[in-house]
Amino acid sequence: AECWQRDPALKMPARLTVLFLVAFSAFLGVLGRNVGKEYSLVLVGGGLYDNNTAIWERIIELGGGKGAARFGVISAASEDPCCDADSSWVYYRDLLTKYGAAEVYYIPVTTNTTEQNLNPVVVAHIKTLTGFFFGGGDQLRIIESFYNVDAKIPSPALRAIRQTLYATGGVVAGTSAGTDIQTNDVMITGGESYQGVVQGATVTWEPREKKDLNALTGYGPGGIGLYGHGLLDTHFANRGRHGRLIQLLVDSSDVTRGAMRAFGVDENTALVVTGPWNSRSATVLGQRGAWIFSTQDAAHNEITSTTTGVSVSRISNGDVLDLNSYQITPAVYKSALVQSATVAATSSDIFGEEVFELDRIALSLLQSSVSAVTQGTTKQSSPQVVVKLGKHWRDALENSSTNKKQAQGFGGTDPSTGLFAYCFSDLWLSMGVQKEQ
């Protein structure tokens, strides 16, 4: 499964300093990639429960195992990074210790202590660790803490984290902003789905360029570069973020760190990336799911302000995604979804928070033998955003090599929870602003 430019700000600034620094950062991100040991990633979509044993134990296991794993905690994204009882550092220290870490070390690099990113004692200790945990908050604070020279050059502390992972094959885990920061591509920095689709996305080149708190923005130089498969977003279906991630994916496609794929991870859920460099895979652990979007076959119509042919897939607990072929292997408890002669559901609040409307209508469409397409609209009007989902790609794009492609869905009762879980691949999606009459 698997554009266009709406905002002139998407063009890379014609400033030689930015061009040089971005190119140099890209070189550093590539340097060593695929030549060291294969480290793992545990990308949590935020809202990680203290009692989510499956995810916490997997983090410890990939970091060396109970009684052996040595973790560094990066709490720089938090407003309260350290060190009182309610701080982010203390919270994650206690949980990692509870689940079996032999050592949990505070990496004392924050926006208020950036000088520590040069401290040889801190750098030396980082190199003794087997895993790293990035807490939630604001991902731009991590950029400001771990990069120097106007937030463009990786600090010795950040380089030590990368070098240690390549040397040991350990694990980097993150939650919320701590997941968003891992991307090597454009990093989402804020915005909501409705406003993002209506106004489009802006790619910024300085950490604090953003002006409107609700505007959809991405950071052009990207994150810290440990995940190289596409854009990342978190709190995903819980907050109806499908629209904002798709819009940023499309609107940033022509910048240096643009991508053709994006991944959205739901709360209390993790995307676990493991395996050799030439055959990496991602497995879902947890309560809900992870979404995969591809614009490889997408097309945009400027007249109708509609993007068509975005490929949408979703995986849930136990499903495995091959990160080379992007084929999905459903969990063993899942079988092909049973269809019935019921018309697929629609939605009038497609990007609503905590209502999971895109989940609902997608599953309903896959279970319908009489509907090939369904749609949802935003509760906001003037203008209204319309999202369509379809099973048959001949309905999405004319004269396309994808016309024979068709969506597939699988589901079953998850034995770990007793609840129904499902996955699907290759629904097509169109999304656009409905013109006012």
Coordinates of C-alpha atoms in Angstrom, one line a residue:
A1 CA 0.0 0.0 0.0
E2 CA 0.7 2.8 -0.3
C3 CA 1.5 16.9 -4.2
W4 CA 1.1 19.6 -3.8
Q5 CA 2.2 22.8 -2.1
R6 CA -0.3 25.1 -0.6
D7 CA 1.8 27.4 1.6
P8 CA 4.8 29.3 0.2
A9 CA 6.5 29.0 3.6
L10 CA 7.0 25.3 2.7
K11 CA 9.8 26.2 0.4
M12 CA 13.1 25.8 2.1
P13 CA 14.5 29.3 3.0
A14 CA 17.2 30.5 0.7
R15 CA 19.6 31.0 3.6
L16 CA 23.0 29.4 3.2
T17 CA 23.3 28.9 6.9
V18 CA 20.1 26.9 7.1
L19 CA 21.0 24.9 4.0
F20 CA 24.4 24.0 5.4
L21 CA 23.2 23.2 8.9
V22 CA 20.3 21.1 7.7
A23 CA 22.6 19.2 5.2
F24 CA 25.2 18.7 8.0
S25 CA 22.5 17.5 10.4
A26 CA 21.3 15.1 7.7
F27 CA 24.8 13.8 7.2
L28 CA 25.2 13.2 10.9
G29 CA 21.8 11.4 10.9
V30 CA 22.9 9.1 8.1
L31 CA 26.4 8.6 9.5
G32 CA 26.5 5.2 11.1
R33 CA 23.0 4.3 10.1
N34 CA 22.8 0.6 9.1
V35 CA 26.4 0.0 10.0
G36 CA 26.1 -0.4 13.8
K37 CA 24.1 -2.9 15.8
E38 CA 20.4 -2.9 15.3
Y39 CA 18.8 -1.0 18.2
S40 CA 15.1 -1.3 18.9
L41 CA 12.5 1.4 19.4
V42 CA 9.3 1.4 21.5
L43 CA 7.2 4.3 20.2
V44 CA 4.3 4.9 22.7
G45 CA 1.4 7.1 21.7
G46 CA 1.2 8.8 25.1
G47 CA -1.2 8.1 28.0
L48 CA 0.9 5.0 29.0
Y49 CA -0.7 3.4 32.0
D50 CA 1.5 2.5 35.0
N51 CA 0.0 -1.0 34.8
N52 CA 0.6 -1.7 31.1
T53 CA 2.8 -4.6 31.9
A54 CA 3.2 -5.7 28.3
I55 CA 4.8 -2.4 27.2
W56 CA 6.9 -1.7 30.3
E57 CA 8.3 -5.2 30.4
R58 CA 9.1 -5.1 26.6
I59 CA 11.0 -1.8 27.2
I60 CA 13.1 -3.5 29.9
E61 CA 13.6 -6.6 27.9
L62 CA 14.9 -4.7 24.9
G63 CA 17.2 -2.7 27.2
G64 CA 19.0 -5.8 28.4
G65 CA 16.4 -7.5 30.7
K66 CA 15.4 -7.4 34.3
G67 CA 18.4 -6.9 36.6
A68 CA 20.6 -5.9 33.8
A69 CA 19.0 -3.0 31.8
R70 CA 20.6 0.4 32.5
F71 CA 18.4 3.3 31.4
G72 CA 18.9 7.0 30.9
V73 CA 15.8 9.2 31.3
I74 CA 15.4 12.3 29.1
S75 CA 12.7 14.4 30.7
A76 CA 13.7 17.6 28.8
A77 CA 10.3 17.8 27.1
S78 CA 8.5 18.3 30.4
E79 CA 7.6 21.6 32.1
D80 CA 8.8 20.0 35.3
P81 CA 11.7 17.8 34.2
C82 CA 13.4 17.3 37.6
C83 CA 13.7 16.7 40.5
D84 CA 10.8 17.1 42.9
A85 CA 8.5 14.2 43.7
D86 CA 6.1 15.1 41.0
S87 CA 8.7 15.6 38.3
S88 CA 8.8 13.7 35.1
W89 CA 12.2 12.2 36.0
V90 CA 11.0 10.8 39.3
Y91 CA 7.9 9.4 37.7
Y92 CA 9.8 7.5 35.0
R93 CA 12.6 6.5 37.3
D94 CA 10.2 4.8 39.6
L95 CA 8.4 2.9 36.8
L96 CA 11.5 1.7 35.1
T97 CA 12.9 0.6 38.5
K98 CA 9.6 -1.2 39.3
Y99 CA 9.7 -3.1 36.1
G100 CA 13.3 -4.3 36.6
A101 CA 15.9 -1.8 35.5
A102 CA 19.2 -2.3 37.3
E103 CA 20.0 1.4 36.9
V104 CA 18.0 4.5 36.0
Y105 CA 20.2 7.6 35.4
Y106 CA 18.9 11.1 35.0
I107 CA 20.4 12.8 31.9
P108 CA 20.5 16.4 33.2
V109 CA 20.0 18.2 29.9
T110 CA 17.1 20.6 29.8
T111 CA 16.3 24.0 28.3
N112 CA 17.6 25.5 31.6
T113 CA 20.7 23.3 31.7
T114 CA 21.9 23.2 28.1
E115 CA 25.5 23.5 29.2
Q116 CA 25.2 19.9 30.5
N117 CA 25.0 18.6 26.9
L118 CA 28.7 19.3 26.7
N119 CA 29.6 17.9 30.1
P120 CA 32.2 15.1 29.6
V121 CA 31.0 13.4 32.8
V122 CA 27.4 13.2 31.4
V123 CA 28.6 12.1 28.0
A124 CA 30.7 9.3 29.6
H125 CA 27.8 8.1 31.7
I126 CA 25.5 8.0 28.7
K127 CA 28.0 5.6 27.0
T128 CA 27.5 3.1 29.9
L129 CA 23.8 2.7 29.3
T130 CA 21.8 0.1 27.4
G131 CA 18.5 2.1 26.9
F132 CA 17.0 5.5 26.8
F133 CA 13.5 6.7 27.7
F134 CA 12.2 10.0 26.4
G135 CA 9.3 11.4 28.4
G136 CA 6.4 13.5 27.2
G137 CA 5.8 17.2 27.0
D138 CA 6.9 19.5 24.2
Q139 CA 9.2 17.9 21.6
L140 CA 10.7 21.3 20.7
R141 CA 12.2 21.5 24.2
I142 CA 14.2 18.4 23.4
I143 CA 15.5 20.1 20.3
E144 CA 16.5 23.2 22.2
S145 CA 18.1 21.1 24.9
F146 CA 20.2 18.7 22.8
Y147 CA 21.1 20.8 19.8
N148 CA 23.6 23.7 19.8
V149 CA 24.3 26.6 17.4
D150 CA 20.7 27.9 17.1
A151 CA 19.3 24.4 17.7
K152 CA 20.9 23.0 14.5
I153 CA 24.0 21.0 15.5
P154 CA 23.7 17.8 17.6
S155 CA 25.4 18.1 21.0
P156 CA 28.0 15.7 22.4
A157 CA 25.3 14.3 24.6
L158 CA 22.9 13.5 21.7
R159 CA 25.8 12.1 19.7
A160 CA 26.7 9.9 22.6
I161 CA 23.1 8.5 22.7
R162 CA 23.2 7.6 19.0
Q163 CA 26.7 6.1 19.3
T164 CA 25.7 4.1 22.3
L165 CA 22.7 2.6 20.6
Y166 CA 24.7 1.7 17.5
A167 CA 27.4 0.2 19.8
T168 CA 25.1 -1.8 22.1
G169 CA 22.0 -2.5 20.0
G170 CA 20.0 -1.3 22.9
V171 CA 16.6 0.4 23.0
V172 CA 15.2 3.9 22.7
A173 CA 11.7 4.3 24.1
G174 CA 9.5 7.4 24.1
T175 CA 6.0 8.4 24.9
S176 CA 4.0 11.3 23.4
A177 CA 6.6 14.0 22.6
G178 CA 9.2 11.4 23.4
T179 CA 7.9 9.4 20.4
D180 CA 7.4 12.4 18.1
I181 CA 11.1 13.5 18.5
Q182 CA 12.4 10.1 17.2
T183 CA 11.6 10.8 13.5
N184 CA 14.3 11.6 10.9
D185 CA 11.7 13.4 8.8
V186 CA 9.6 16.6 9.3
M187 CA 8.6 16.6 13.0
I188 CA 5.0 17.6 13.9
T189 CA 5.0 20.4 16.4
G190 CA 1.3 21.3 16.9
G191 CA -2.1 22.0 15.4
E192 CA -5.5 20.4 15.2
S193 CA -7.1 18.4 12.3
Y194 CA -9.9 20.8 11.3
Q195 CA -7.8 24.0 11.2
G196 CA -4.9 22.1 9.6
V197 CA -7.0 20.8 6.7
V198 CA -8.7 24.1 6.1
Q199 CA -5.6 26.3 6.3
G200 CA -2.9 23.8 5.4
A201 CA 0.4 23.1 7.1
T202 CA 3.4 25.3 7.5
V203 CA 6.9 23.9 7.8
T204 CA 9.1 26.1 10.1
W205 CA 12.9 26.2 10.3
E206 CA 13.4 27.6 13.7
P207 CA 12.1 25.8 16.9
R208 CA 9.9 28.7 18.0
E209 CA 8.7 30.1 14.7
K210 CA 5.2 29.0 15.3
K211 CA 2.8 31.9 16.1
D212 CA -0.8 30.4 16.2
L213 CA -1.1 27.7 18.8
N214 CA -3.8 26.0 16.7
A215 CA -2.0 26.2 13.4
L216 CA -0.7 23.0 11.9
T217 CA 3.1 23.1 11.9
G218 CA 6.1 20.8 11.3
Y219 CA 9.7 21.4 12.1
G220 CA 11.7 21.2 8.9
P221 CA 15.0 19.9 10.2
G222 CA 13.2 16.9 11.7
G223 CA 13.6 15.1 15.0
I224 CA 16.7 13.3 16.4
G225 CA 16.7 10.8 13.5
L226 CA 16.4 7.4 15.2
Y227 CA 13.3 6.4 13.3
G228 CA 13.7 6.7 9.6
H229 CA 10.4 5.4 8.2
G230 CA 8.2 8.5 8.1
L231 CA 6.5 11.2 10.1
L232 CA 5.2 10.3 13.6
D233 CA 2.2 11.5 15.6
T234 CA 0.8 10.5 19.0
H235 CA -2.4 10.6 21.1
F236 CA -3.7 9.7 17.7
A237 CA -7.2 8.4 17.3
N238 CA -7.9 9.5 20.8
R239 CA -7.6 13.1 19.7
G240 CA -8.8 12.8 16.1
R241 CA -5.4 13.6 14.7
H242 CA -5.9 11.8 11.4
G243 CA -6.5 15.0 9.5
R244 CA -3.5 16.9 10.8
L245 CA -1.1 14.1 10.1
I246 CA -2.3 13.5 6.6
Q247 CA -2.3 17.2 5.8
L248 CA 1.3 17.7 7.1
L249 CA 2.4 14.6 5.2
V250 CA 1.1 16.0 2.0
D251 CA 2.0 19.7 2.5
S252 CA 5.6 18.8 3.5
S253 CA 6.3 16.4 0.7
D254 CA 8.6 18.7 -1.2
V255 CA 10.9 19.8 1.6
T256 CA 14.2 18.2 2.4
R257 CA 12.9 16.0 5.2
G258 CA 9.5 15.3 3.6
A259 CA 8.3 11.8 3.4
M260 CA 5.7 9.6 1.7
R261 CA 4.6 7.8 4.9
A262 CA 3.3 8.7 8.3
F263 CA 2.5 6.8 11.5
G264 CA 0.0 7.7 14.1
V265 CA 0.1 5.8 17.5
D266 CA -2.9 5.7 19.8
E267 CA -2.7 6.2 23.6
N268 CA -1.5 3.4 25.9
T269 CA -0.3 1.6 22.8
A270 CA 3.2 1.1 21.4
L271 CA 4.8 0.5 18.0
V272 CA 7.8 -1.8 18.7
V273 CA 10.5 -1.7 16.0
T274 CA 12.9 -4.6 15.9
G275 CA 15.0 -6.7 13.5
P276 CA 18.0 -6.5 11.2
W277 CA 18.5 -3.3 9.2
N278 CA 17.4 -5.0 6.0
S279 CA 14.2 -6.5 7.4
R280 CA 12.9 -4.2 10.1
S281 CA 9.4 -4.8 11.4
A282 CA 7.0 -3.0 13.7
T283 CA 4.7 -4.8 16.1
V284 CA 1.8 -3.3 18.0
L285 CA 1.5 -3.7 21.8
G286 CA -1.3 -2.3 23.9
Q287 CA -4.8 -1.1 24.1
R288 CA -5.6 0.4 20.7
G289 CA -3.8 0.7 17.4
A290 CA -1.3 2.4 15.1
W291 CA -2.2 4.0 11.7
I292 CA -0.1 4.0 8.6
F293 CA -0.7 6.6 5.8
S294 CA 1.0 6.6 2.4
T295 CA 0.8 9.3 -0.3
Q296 CA 2.7 7.3 -2.8
D297 CA -0.3 7.2 -5.1
A298 CA -2.1 10.3 -3.9
A299 CA -3.2 13.1 -6.2
H300 CA -4.4 16.7 -5.3
N301 CA -7.0 18.7 -7.2
E302 CA -6.4 22.4 -6.7
I303 CA -9.8 23.4 -8.0
T304 CA -11.7 21.2 -5.5
S305 CA -9.1 21.4 -2.7
T306 CA -9.2 17.7 -2.3
T307 CA -6.5 15.1 -1.9
T308 CA -7.4 11.6 -3.2
G309 CA -5.7 8.3 -3.1
V310 CA -4.1 8.4 0.3
S311 CA -3.6 4.8 1.4
V312 CA -4.7 4.0 5.0
S313 CA -3.9 1.0 7.1
R314 CA -4.3 0.2 10.8
I315 CA -2.7 -2.4 13.0
S316 CA -3.5 -3.4 16.5
N317 CA -2.2 -5.7 19.3
G318 CA -0.1 -8.5 17.9
D319 CA -0.1 -7.4 14.3
V320 CA 3.3 -7.0 12.5
L321 CA 4.1 -4.5 9.8
D322 CA 7.1 -5.2 7.5
L323 CA 8.9 -1.9 7.2
N324 CA 10.4 -2.8 3.8
S325 CA 7.4 -4.2 2.0
Y326 CA 4.7 -2.6 4.2
Q327 CA 2.8 -5.8 4.2
I328 CA 0.8 -6.6 7.4
T329 CA 0.8 -10.0 9.1
P330 CA -2.3 -10.1 11.3
A331 CA -2.1 -11.5 14.8
V332 CA -2.8 -15.2 15.1
Y333 CA -6.1 -14.6 16.8
K334 CA -7.5 -12.6 13.8
S335 CA -9.2 -13.9 10.7
A336 CA -10.9 -12.2 7.7
L337 CA -13.7 -9.9 8.8
V338 CA -17.2 -11.3 8.2
Q339 CA -19.3 -9.1 6.0
S340 CA -23.1 -8.6 6.1
A341 CA -25.6 -6.8 4.0
T342 CA -25.6 -3.7 6.1
V343 CA -24.9 -0.2 4.8
A344 CA -21.6 1.3 6.2
A345 CA -21.9 3.9 8.9
T346 CA -21.1 7.5 8.4
S347 CA -20.0 10.2 10.8
S348 CA -20.8 13.9 11.5
D349 CA -17.8 14.4 13.8
I350 CA -15.0 12.7 11.9
F351 CA -12.1 14.4 13.9
G352 CA -13.8 14.4 17.3
E353 CA -11.8 13.7 20.4
E354 CA -12.4 10.4 22.3
V355 CA -15.1 9.3 19.9
F356 CA -12.9 7.3 17.5
E357 CA -15.2 8.0 14.5
L358 CA -12.7 7.1 11.7
D359 CA -12.1 3.8 13.5
R360 CA -15.8 3.2 13.6
I361 CA -16.7 4.0 10.0
A362 CA -13.6 2.2 8.6
L363 CA -14.6 -1.0 10.5
S364 CA -18.2 -0.6 9.4
L365 CA -17.2 -0.3 5.8
L366 CA -15.0 -3.4 5.9
Q367 CA -17.8 -5.4 7.4
S368 CA -20.3 -4.3 4.8
S369 CA -21.0 -6.3 1.7
V370 CA -23.1 -3.6 0.1
S371 CA -21.1 -0.4 0.6
A372 CA -17.9 0.4 -1.3
V373 CA -17.5 3.9 0.1
T374 CA -18.4 5.8 3.2
Q375 CA -17.8 9.2 4.5
G376 CA -17.5 11.5 7.5
T377 CA -17.7 15.2 7.9
T378 CA -16.5 17.6 10.6
K379 CA -18.9 19.0 13.1
Q380 CA -17.5 22.4 12.2
S381 CA -19.0 24.0 9.1
S382 CA -18.3 27.2 7.1
P383 CA -16.4 25.4 5.7
Q384 CA -16.9 21.8 6.4
V385 CA -14.2 19.1 5.8
V386 CA -15.3 15.9 4.1
V387 CA -13.4 12.6 4.5
K388 CA -14.2 9.6 2.3
L389 CA -13.0 6.0 2.7
G390 CA -13.3 3.3 0.0
K391 CA -12.4 -0.3 -0.5
H392 CA -11.9 -0.4 -4.3
W393 CA -9.1 1.7 -5.7
R394 CA -10.8 1.9 -9.1
D395 CA -13.2 4.3 -7.3
A396 CA -10.4 6.5 -6.0
L397 CA -8.1 7.1 -9.0
E398 CA -8.7 6.9 -12.7
N399 CA -6.2 5.2 -15.0
S400 CA -4.0 4.2 -12.1
S401 CA -1.8 1.2 -11.6
T402 CA -3.5 0.8 -8.2
N403 CA -7.0 0.1 -9.7
K404 CA -6.8 -3.6 -8.9
K405 CA -5.8 -3.0 -5.3
Q406 CA -8.5 -3.7 -2.7
A407 CA -8.7 -3.3 1.1
Q408 CA -8.5 -6.2 3.4
G409 CA -9.6 -6.5 7.0
F410 CA -9.0 -8.9 9.8
G411 CA -10.4 -9.2 13.4
G412 CA -10.9 -11.4 16.4
T413 CA -11.0 -11.5 20.2
D414 CA -7.7 -10.5 21.7
P415 CA -6.9 -13.2 24.3
S416 CA -4.9 -10.8 26.4
T417 CA -7.9 -8.5 26.9
G418 CA -11.0 -10.4 25.9
L419 CA -11.9 -7.6 23.6
F420 CA -12.4 -7.4 19.8
A421 CA -9.4 -6.1 17.9
Y422 CA -9.0 -5.5 14.2
C423 CA -6.6 -4.4 11.5
F424 CA -6.8 -3.5 7.8
S425 CA -4.7 -2.5 4.9
D426 CA -5.2 -0.3 1.9
L427 CA -8.4 1.6 2.3
W428 CA -8.2 4.6 0.1
L429 CA -9.0 8.0 1.6
S430 CA -9.9 11.4 0.1
M431 CA -10.0 14.5 2.2
G432 CA -10.9 18.1 1.3
V433 CA -12.8 21.3 2.1
Q434 CA -16.3 21.5 1.0
K435 CA -16.8 24.8 -0.8
E436 CA -19.5 27.1 0.6
Q437 CA -22.4 27.7 -1.6

